[in-house]
XYZ file of C-alpha atoms in Angstrom:
557
model
C 137.671 100.060 13.816
C 138.976 98.493 10.621
C 140.975 95.315 11.125
C 143.461 96.308 8.406
C 144.435 99.281 10.570
C 144.864 97.271 13.764
C 147.469 94.633 14.508
C 145.727 92.084 16.771
C 148.936 90.169 17.427
C 150.818 92.502 19.719
C 152.770 89.721 21.454
C 154.466 87.494 18.909
C 157.075 84.804 18.998
C 157.769 84.714 15.256
C 161.390 85.445 14.420
C 162.135 88.217 11.969
C 165.241 88.231 9.819
C 166.279 90.996 7.433
C 167.122 89.612 4.017
C 170.784 89.408 3.105
C 170.070 91.335 -0.053
C 167.514 93.698 1.456
C 166.117 95.917 -1.240
C 165.547 98.870 1.059
C 161.902 99.520 0.236
C 160.218 101.934 2.593
C 156.551 102.429 3.461
C 156.070 104.980 0.687
C 152.560 105.929 -0.371
C 151.545 103.413 -3.073
C 150.059 104.570 -6.376
C 146.343 105.263 -6.234
C 144.139 102.203 -6.418
C 146.777 99.457 -6.518
C 145.779 96.143 -4.982
C 149.069 94.963 -3.499
C 152.408 96.387 -2.492
C 153.927 93.206 -1.042
C 154.127 89.522 -1.917
C 154.749 86.956 0.812
C 156.076 83.552 -0.171
C 156.204 80.222 1.565
C 159.668 78.652 1.407
C 159.552 74.861 1.033
C 157.576 73.645 -1.961
C 156.946 77.188 -3.194
C 160.339 78.842 -3.660
C 162.550 75.773 -3.334
C 162.030 72.045 -3.573
C 160.678 70.603 -0.351
C 163.425 68.739 1.518
C 161.976 67.846 4.940
C 163.748 69.550 7.843
C 166.569 70.759 5.643
C 169.580 72.323 7.354
C 171.991 71.804 4.467
C 172.507 74.693 1.983
C 173.759 72.244 -0.637
C 170.301 70.687 -0.845
C 168.609 73.959 -1.829
C 167.044 73.681 -5.301
C 164.811 76.512 -6.584
C 161.537 75.538 -8.231
C 161.533 76.063 -12.021
C 161.258 79.698 -13.082
C 161.496 81.054 -9.534
C 164.300 83.589 -10.071
C 162.741 85.158 -13.167
C 159.303 85.286 -11.513
C 160.657 86.993 -8.398
C 162.630 89.468 -10.472
C 159.419 90.439 -12.240
C 157.817 91.204 -8.882
C 160.846 93.256 -7.840
C 160.782 95.161 -11.132
C 157.128 95.986 -10.510
C 158.085 97.600 -7.184
C 156.566 94.918 -4.956
C 158.272 94.148 -1.663
C 159.035 90.480 -0.979
C 159.145 88.471 2.223
C 159.382 84.786 3.049
C 156.931 83.408 5.630
C 157.826 79.892 6.691
C 157.000 77.322 9.351
C 160.205 75.670 10.570
C 159.226 73.207 13.263
C 162.625 71.535 12.772
C 164.007 74.224 15.066
C 161.658 73.182 17.863
C 162.417 69.516 17.255
C 166.172 70.046 17.172
C 166.627 68.721 13.633
C 168.759 71.724 12.702
C 170.114 74.818 14.407
C 169.273 78.444 13.823
C 172.738 78.886 12.331
C 172.064 76.085 9.848
C 168.721 77.621 8.944
C 170.378 80.970 8.303
C 172.863 79.244 6.016
C 169.981 77.725 4.051
C 168.361 81.155 3.749
C 171.621 82.697 2.569
C 171.810 80.050 -0.147
C 168.219 80.768 -1.169
C 169.066 84.445 -1.554
C 172.231 83.596 -3.466
C 170.114 81.697 -5.995
C 166.898 83.754 -5.995
C 167.960 87.263 -5.008
C 167.388 89.191 -1.809
C 164.184 89.355 0.181
C 163.096 92.296 2.289
C 162.470 90.069 5.312
C 162.332 86.479 6.469
C 159.559 85.589 8.921
C 160.035 82.256 10.673
C 157.801 80.356 13.066
C 160.158 78.142 15.101
C 157.375 76.183 16.835
C 155.584 72.871 16.468
C 151.798 72.448 16.288
C 151.689 71.376 19.932
C 152.912 74.846 20.972
C 149.617 76.408 19.731
C 151.410 79.646 18.922
C 149.875 82.503 16.954
C 152.598 82.479 14.303
C 152.525 78.925 12.930
C 150.478 78.796 9.748
C 147.476 78.440 9.432
C 147.439 81.052 12.218
C 147.844 84.549 10.750
C 150.659 85.821 12.976
C 153.431 85.524 10.375
C 151.353 87.462 7.850
C 150.692 90.295 10.284
C 154.354 90.408 11.250
C 155.476 90.432 7.628
C 153.125 93.266 6.776
C 154.432 95.293 9.703
C 158.054 94.650 8.732
C 157.337 95.728 5.167
C 155.560 98.903 6.236
C 152.156 97.898 4.922
C 148.942 96.175 6.012
C 147.967 92.540 5.612
C 145.157 93.549 3.260
C 147.761 94.899 0.830
C 149.667 91.594 0.763
C 149.265 88.455 -1.311
C 150.698 85.191 -0.001
C 151.814 82.377 -2.322
C 152.085 78.864 -0.881
C 151.740 75.200 -1.744
C 149.406 73.848 0.961
C 146.160 74.786 2.632
C 147.904 76.159 5.720
C 149.439 78.916 3.608
C 146.145 80.009 2.109
C 144.351 79.761 5.458
C 146.973 81.984 7.111
C 146.545 84.575 4.372
C 142.747 84.593 4.662
C 142.845 84.768 8.457
C 144.883 87.977 8.187
C 142.742 89.507 5.420
C 145.420 89.003 2.765
C 144.957 87.341 -0.614
C 146.131 83.740 -0.829
C 147.378 81.891 -3.914
C 147.742 78.117 -3.843
C 150.387 76.572 -6.113
C 149.738 72.828 -5.712
C 152.484 70.220 -5.597
C 152.175 66.425 -5.327
C 151.812 66.782 -1.539
C 148.885 69.230 -1.758
C 145.660 67.490 -0.767
C 142.654 67.613 -3.151
C 140.467 69.193 -0.474
C 143.015 71.996 -0.078
C 142.833 72.702 -3.798
C 139.023 72.665 -3.692
C 138.949 75.120 -0.784
C 141.421 77.616 -2.240
C 139.862 80.630 -3.877
C 142.872 81.282 -6.117
C 144.904 78.432 -7.637
C 147.886 78.779 -9.990
C 149.692 76.046 -11.881
C 153.168 77.120 -10.741
C 155.028 80.073 -9.272
C 155.527 81.902 -12.610
C 151.792 81.544 -13.325
C 150.959 82.920 -9.884
C 153.188 85.933 -10.549
C 151.595 86.420 -13.974
C 148.158 86.661 -12.384
C 149.284 88.880 -9.482
C 150.713 91.387 -11.944
C 147.731 91.060 -14.300
C 145.286 91.816 -11.499
C 147.448 94.729 -10.403
C 147.442 96.211 -13.907
C 143.734 95.560 -14.434
C 142.625 98.115 -11.842
C 144.968 100.800 -13.184
C 143.546 102.816 -16.087
C 145.804 103.065 -19.102
C 144.660 106.675 -19.218
C 142.522 108.560 -16.715
C 139.762 110.388 -18.533
C 138.699 113.960 -17.959
C 136.205 114.514 -15.181
C 132.688 113.988 -16.519
C 129.499 115.687 -15.475
C 127.077 112.829 -14.766
C 127.933 109.147 -14.748
C 125.254 106.475 -14.605
C 126.372 103.297 -12.867
C 124.300 100.132 -12.839
C 124.271 97.231 -10.382
C 121.012 95.348 -10.330
C 120.792 92.351 -8.020
C 120.807 91.632 -4.281
C 122.232 93.689 -1.424
C 125.473 91.733 -1.430
C 126.003 92.350 -5.148
C 125.587 96.070 -4.661
C 127.943 96.129 -1.659
C 130.807 94.381 -3.485
C 130.526 96.896 -6.329
C 131.148 99.756 -3.894
C 134.883 100.270 -4.604
C 134.230 100.529 -8.337
C 131.404 103.000 -7.781
C 133.727 105.126 -5.632
C 136.272 105.044 -8.453
C 133.660 106.372 -10.873
C 132.617 108.996 -8.330
C 136.224 110.214 -8.167
C 136.027 111.059 -11.865
C 132.463 112.401 -12.096
C 130.686 115.381 -10.607
C 127.485 113.383 -10.126
C 126.810 109.645 -9.907
C 123.388 108.110 -10.442
C 122.983 104.437 -9.507
C 120.398 102.199 -11.145
C 119.628 99.189 -8.933
C 116.839 96.706 -8.316
C 114.435 96.533 -5.359
C 116.537 93.870 -3.628
C 119.621 96.084 -3.713
C 118.062 99.436 -2.831
C 118.832 99.303 0.894
C 122.478 98.502 0.171
C 122.688 101.266 -2.438
C 121.684 103.780 0.220
C 124.741 102.779 2.270
C 127.342 103.359 -0.459
C 129.675 106.366 -0.572
C 129.828 108.222 -3.870
C 126.184 107.800 -4.903
C 124.239 111.037 -5.425
C 120.944 109.634 -6.707
C 119.309 106.203 -6.859
C 116.921 104.909 -9.509
C 115.175 101.702 -8.463
C 113.781 99.424 -11.154
C 113.618 95.627 -11.512
C 115.363 94.172 -14.546
C 113.681 90.946 -15.744
C 116.906 89.575 -17.265
C 118.679 89.881 -13.900
C 116.161 89.099 -11.143
C 116.113 85.424 -10.059
C 112.293 85.297 -9.970
C 111.369 87.852 -12.616
C 107.916 89.060 -13.522
C 106.948 88.886 -17.204
C 108.534 91.528 -19.389
C 106.352 94.646 -19.322
C 106.947 96.791 -22.433
C 105.359 99.850 -20.821
C 107.567 99.534 -17.747
C 110.692 99.275 -19.886
C 109.623 102.275 -21.962
C 109.162 104.172 -18.697
C 112.615 103.118 -17.533
C 114.147 104.244 -20.816
C 112.535 107.667 -20.448
C 113.724 107.921 -16.858
C 117.279 107.070 -17.895
C 117.161 109.626 -20.681
C 116.151 112.271 -18.136
C 119.327 111.621 -16.150
C 121.359 113.267 -18.901
C 124.320 110.977 -18.265
C 127.530 111.593 -20.149
C 128.325 107.908 -19.934
C 127.218 104.676 -18.279
C 129.171 101.883 -16.603
C 127.154 98.670 -16.360
C 128.353 96.345 -13.591
C 127.235 92.721 -13.666
C 128.154 89.399 -12.092
C 130.156 86.906 -14.130
C 127.010 84.964 -15.164
C 124.893 87.972 -16.190
C 124.569 89.866 -19.469
C 124.866 93.634 -19.748
C 123.521 93.751 -23.290
C 119.730 94.067 -22.694
C 120.286 97.148 -20.559
C 122.898 98.485 -22.982
C 120.195 98.503 -25.650
C 117.893 100.541 -23.397
C 120.731 102.931 -22.601
C 121.343 103.477 -26.304
C 117.641 104.164 -26.755
C 117.918 106.628 -23.850
C 120.556 108.541 -25.790
C 123.626 107.627 -23.729
C 126.528 107.753 -26.146
C 129.324 106.071 -24.162
C 128.706 102.741 -22.463
C 131.211 100.442 -20.716
C 130.377 96.867 -19.758
C 131.830 93.402 -19.338
C 130.625 91.255 -22.202
C 131.790 87.888 -23.414
C 128.987 87.918 -25.965
C 129.449 89.985 -29.119
C 127.942 93.397 -28.255
C 127.761 94.909 -31.738
C 127.250 98.652 -31.414
C 125.660 98.430 -27.954
C 128.895 98.847 -25.996
C 131.752 101.279 -26.590
C 134.137 99.755 -24.030
C 133.866 95.985 -24.130
C 135.779 94.588 -21.187
C 136.619 90.977 -20.378
C 137.704 89.453 -17.078
C 139.105 85.952 -16.439
C 137.057 83.586 -14.315
C 137.935 83.567 -10.612
C 138.621 87.247 -9.994
C 136.947 88.579 -6.802
C 133.791 90.487 -7.638
C 135.054 93.808 -6.191
C 138.190 93.585 -8.361
C 136.162 92.497 -11.360
C 134.095 95.657 -11.050
C 137.155 97.831 -10.365
C 138.780 96.538 -13.543
C 135.737 97.625 -15.565
C 135.888 101.079 -13.983
C 139.581 101.241 -14.887
C 138.838 100.221 -18.465
C 136.452 103.185 -18.596
C 139.192 105.512 -17.290
C 138.297 105.640 -13.597
C 140.399 104.768 -10.551
C 140.231 105.169 -6.818
C 141.951 108.323 -5.544
C 145.043 108.309 -3.358
C 144.126 107.279 0.171
C 141.034 105.278 -0.801
C 141.918 101.609 -0.368
C 140.210 99.104 -2.706
C 138.051 97.714 0.099
C 134.334 97.680 0.797
C 133.081 100.773 2.618
C 129.802 102.206 3.888
C 128.736 105.798 4.473
C 129.162 106.610 8.137
C 126.034 108.758 8.143
C 123.932 105.939 6.674
C 124.807 103.226 9.209
C 122.307 103.130 12.068
C 123.560 102.862 15.666
C 123.335 99.354 17.103
C 120.074 98.713 18.964
C 120.097 98.911 22.748
C 119.223 95.209 22.905
C 122.682 94.419 21.525
C 124.442 95.621 24.638
C 128.096 96.620 24.634
C 130.385 95.988 21.632
C 132.458 92.819 21.430
C 129.753 90.209 20.795
C 129.661 87.539 18.082
C 126.964 87.955 15.440
C 125.522 84.669 14.177
C 123.474 85.106 10.998
C 122.125 81.700 9.915
C 119.840 82.705 7.052
C 120.180 83.702 3.414
C 117.865 84.801 0.620
C 119.067 81.658 -1.210
C 118.338 78.626 0.963
C 121.275 76.753 -0.591
C 123.623 79.192 1.139
C 121.902 79.236 4.540
C 123.298 77.484 7.584
C 121.035 74.572 8.582
C 118.976 75.624 11.586
C 119.998 72.645 13.728
C 123.682 73.341 13.054
C 123.262 77.054 13.768
C 121.683 76.175 17.126
C 124.639 73.950 18.012
C 127.042 76.721 16.986
C 125.200 79.199 19.199
C 125.404 76.765 22.116
C 129.116 76.113 21.546
C 129.998 79.804 21.306
C 128.008 80.577 24.446
C 129.667 77.713 26.322
C 133.063 79.111 25.271
C 132.200 82.412 26.945
C 131.078 84.455 23.958
C 128.025 86.677 23.920
C 126.027 85.717 20.814
C 123.525 87.838 18.913
C 121.394 85.949 16.375
C 120.259 88.074 13.442
C 117.930 87.617 10.503
C 115.237 89.283 8.454
C 111.548 89.585 9.359
C 110.813 86.367 7.458
C 113.464 84.478 9.447
C 112.128 85.057 12.955
C 111.146 81.434 13.454
C 114.693 80.350 12.608
C 116.425 82.988 14.736
C 114.185 82.157 17.719
C 115.112 78.460 17.488
C 118.809 79.245 17.174
C 118.845 81.818 19.982
C 117.034 79.389 22.287
C 120.202 77.284 22.247
C 122.342 80.241 23.316
C 122.222 83.927 22.493
C 119.913 86.899 22.110
C 117.347 86.843 19.316
C 117.447 89.991 17.174
C 115.712 88.437 14.182
C 113.604 90.961 12.275
C 114.549 93.815 14.603
C 116.831 95.757 12.248
C 116.766 96.948 8.675
C 119.963 96.701 6.588
C 121.337 99.984 7.967
C 120.646 98.782 11.503
C 122.246 95.418 10.784
C 125.296 97.261 9.461
C 125.582 99.130 12.762
C 125.162 95.902 14.704
C 127.856 94.154 12.654
C 130.262 97.096 12.944
C 130.467 96.659 16.722
C 130.914 92.879 16.617
C 134.189 91.131 17.369
C 133.382 88.550 14.698
C 130.524 87.493 12.435
C 129.544 83.882 11.725
C 127.652 83.868 8.451
C 127.194 82.132 5.115
C 127.643 83.597 1.654
C 125.089 86.360 2.011
C 124.798 90.123 2.472
C 125.908 90.390 6.138
C 129.265 88.818 5.196
C 129.875 91.831 2.962
C 128.626 94.215 5.660
C 131.278 92.693 7.920
C 133.932 93.161 5.238
C 132.885 96.795 4.854
C 133.263 97.293 8.616
C 136.574 95.399 8.796
C 135.052 92.819 11.143
C 136.448 89.251 10.955
C 134.239 86.625 9.352
C 133.800 82.926 10.051
C 132.504 82.013 6.607
C 130.125 79.040 6.432
C 130.508 79.096 2.671
C 128.343 76.841 0.525
C 130.332 76.250 -2.696
C 127.431 76.828 -5.098
C 129.434 79.808 -6.355
C 133.239 80.212 -6.274
C 134.704 81.330 -2.964
C 137.453 83.223 -4.791
C 134.838 85.475 -6.334
C 132.301 85.774 -3.540
C 134.165 85.186 -0.287
C 134.470 88.090 2.205
C 136.821 90.593 0.590
C 140.015 91.825 2.268
C 138.895 91.041 5.787
C 140.251 88.374 8.174
C 138.335 85.199 7.341
C 138.230 81.523 8.221
C 136.376 79.397 5.696
C 134.499 76.320 6.941
C 132.468 73.697 5.106
C 133.037 71.084 2.422
C 134.373 72.982 -0.587
C 134.162 69.878 -2.769
C 130.519 69.038 -2.044
C 128.302 67.944 -4.962
C 126.627 71.374 -5.072
C 129.943 72.977 -6.099
C 129.587 75.604 -8.858
C 125.919 74.778 -9.500
C 124.747 78.341 -8.674
C 121.692 76.649 -7.183
C 119.391 78.866 -5.132
C 117.851 75.855 -3.386
C 120.029 73.054 -2.049
C 120.302 70.429 -4.814
C 121.668 67.727 -2.470
C 119.623 66.195 0.374
C 120.965 66.945 3.813
C 122.912 70.090 2.854
C 126.245 68.208 3.070
C 128.451 71.190 2.267
C 127.677 72.726 5.674
C 126.004 70.037 7.781
C 129.377 68.441 8.525
C 130.796 71.570 10.175
C 131.702 70.900 13.804
C 130.666 73.770 16.118
C 134.067 73.371 17.810
C 135.609 74.475 14.485
C 133.620 77.693 14.696
C 134.797 78.345 18.244
C 138.405 77.740 17.171
C 137.949 79.995 14.136
C 136.769 82.838 16.358
C 139.794 82.279 18.602
C 142.071 82.468 15.559
C 140.498 85.664 14.243
C 140.181 87.458 17.564
C 143.120 86.696 19.873
C 142.772 86.714 23.632
C 141.895 90.178 24.801
C 140.569 91.148 21.387
C 137.280 92.408 22.732
C 134.850 89.481 22.847
C 132.738 89.570 25.960
């Protein structure tokens, strides 16, 4: 069952306060395809200047530009809530009455909020509502009549972003002098100040909304050539195209074929390697490319939408599409495309890959229909049932490998994680491809059942769907988990940006050194001896991350 449809925090101690100037928004059906319908904001350091343990309304000072920025969000129809840790209540530094007076002053200066969500505890209480725990985010979403996945949280420290990710919400970090460098490095979305954060929230919201929805076309050719994970994260955009076309043909490469077969909205698949995309390409074969051009011409597509990653070029394929007689082509291109592309789209760096693709679909006049959330999805009829060896649902999947060794979890660390999870009472299933059986056997020997090489991608999808959590690096199974709504403990090597490639809209805890020397190198093999970005992860952190993502009684056996 999808995590964005289930509230795992049924027993909360967070305090909920209606805003003094409550705007009266209800849980109305949002417009089709919008990303967010609520913005959650940290209080101290984000909305107002940080005065430690403040119980005096006279000391409230809004950050520059806060009122105008919030009014822009209100004008856009977004609901607003404040989510704030106030351990001063637990420590007796101020009373609840004093805190309410501070909040009233905030609303006097910044306008009303739809709700105030307060954690009154200290860290020693180990509650589920004190950030970085996700309880406040879940409570806020419930109070606002939405889901955590449809919220974006703006805060000034790593706890704020971590709470957002752990609930499956988007997190924006607005650093202040007290924000630690490692918190900035780990954040997937960083803004210079609150007005800049609001600018980008609204820009991303607009980007997935077509200025004009085109007439329904006959056949649309969509292209996503790369690995399984690349194809999976393009799924929402492909569904948007499918909503505006009678037939969708997907061109993909051999490494993405199995993922393509899992996507809703695809009527036909053409598999062909593209030498300007594949990481280990064969020499360019003119005859093969002439054959591909003829095959594309036979599709009879009315138009083509070429999806690429931020570091890839759509122009070589656009030339072949022109030669195939396709008269309308949409693609993201920073390079001058000449007459190769009709809709030249550009996307700022840092946008999550699913949203990047959705914005291209929108530029071409396509959007998701009402009721189809902008999340990853798989076809129910394409996902294989979990193998009998998996046992009952509620296990933890540990997937140590990756097609790119730079993003794999070191085997010795994975073994220690398996042992720690098993010692904590979790049932662990170790997964991997046929070429990873040696690794999965070594890891499972430390604790867990070895399922390495025993499933294809559809079978792995079924296995992941019944997990309570998945522990995995930046590789395809992380996106399978996102598509199933299963929480992810992300052992994320920073060779590519987490904000673009992290698990999308699913409860996530990120572990690893985000500032390691391999950062942003896009290296397929680890460029630094000892794999320092992940080797320093403590298995106890993984156990705690699973506890955070799946509260007691959440189904782990």
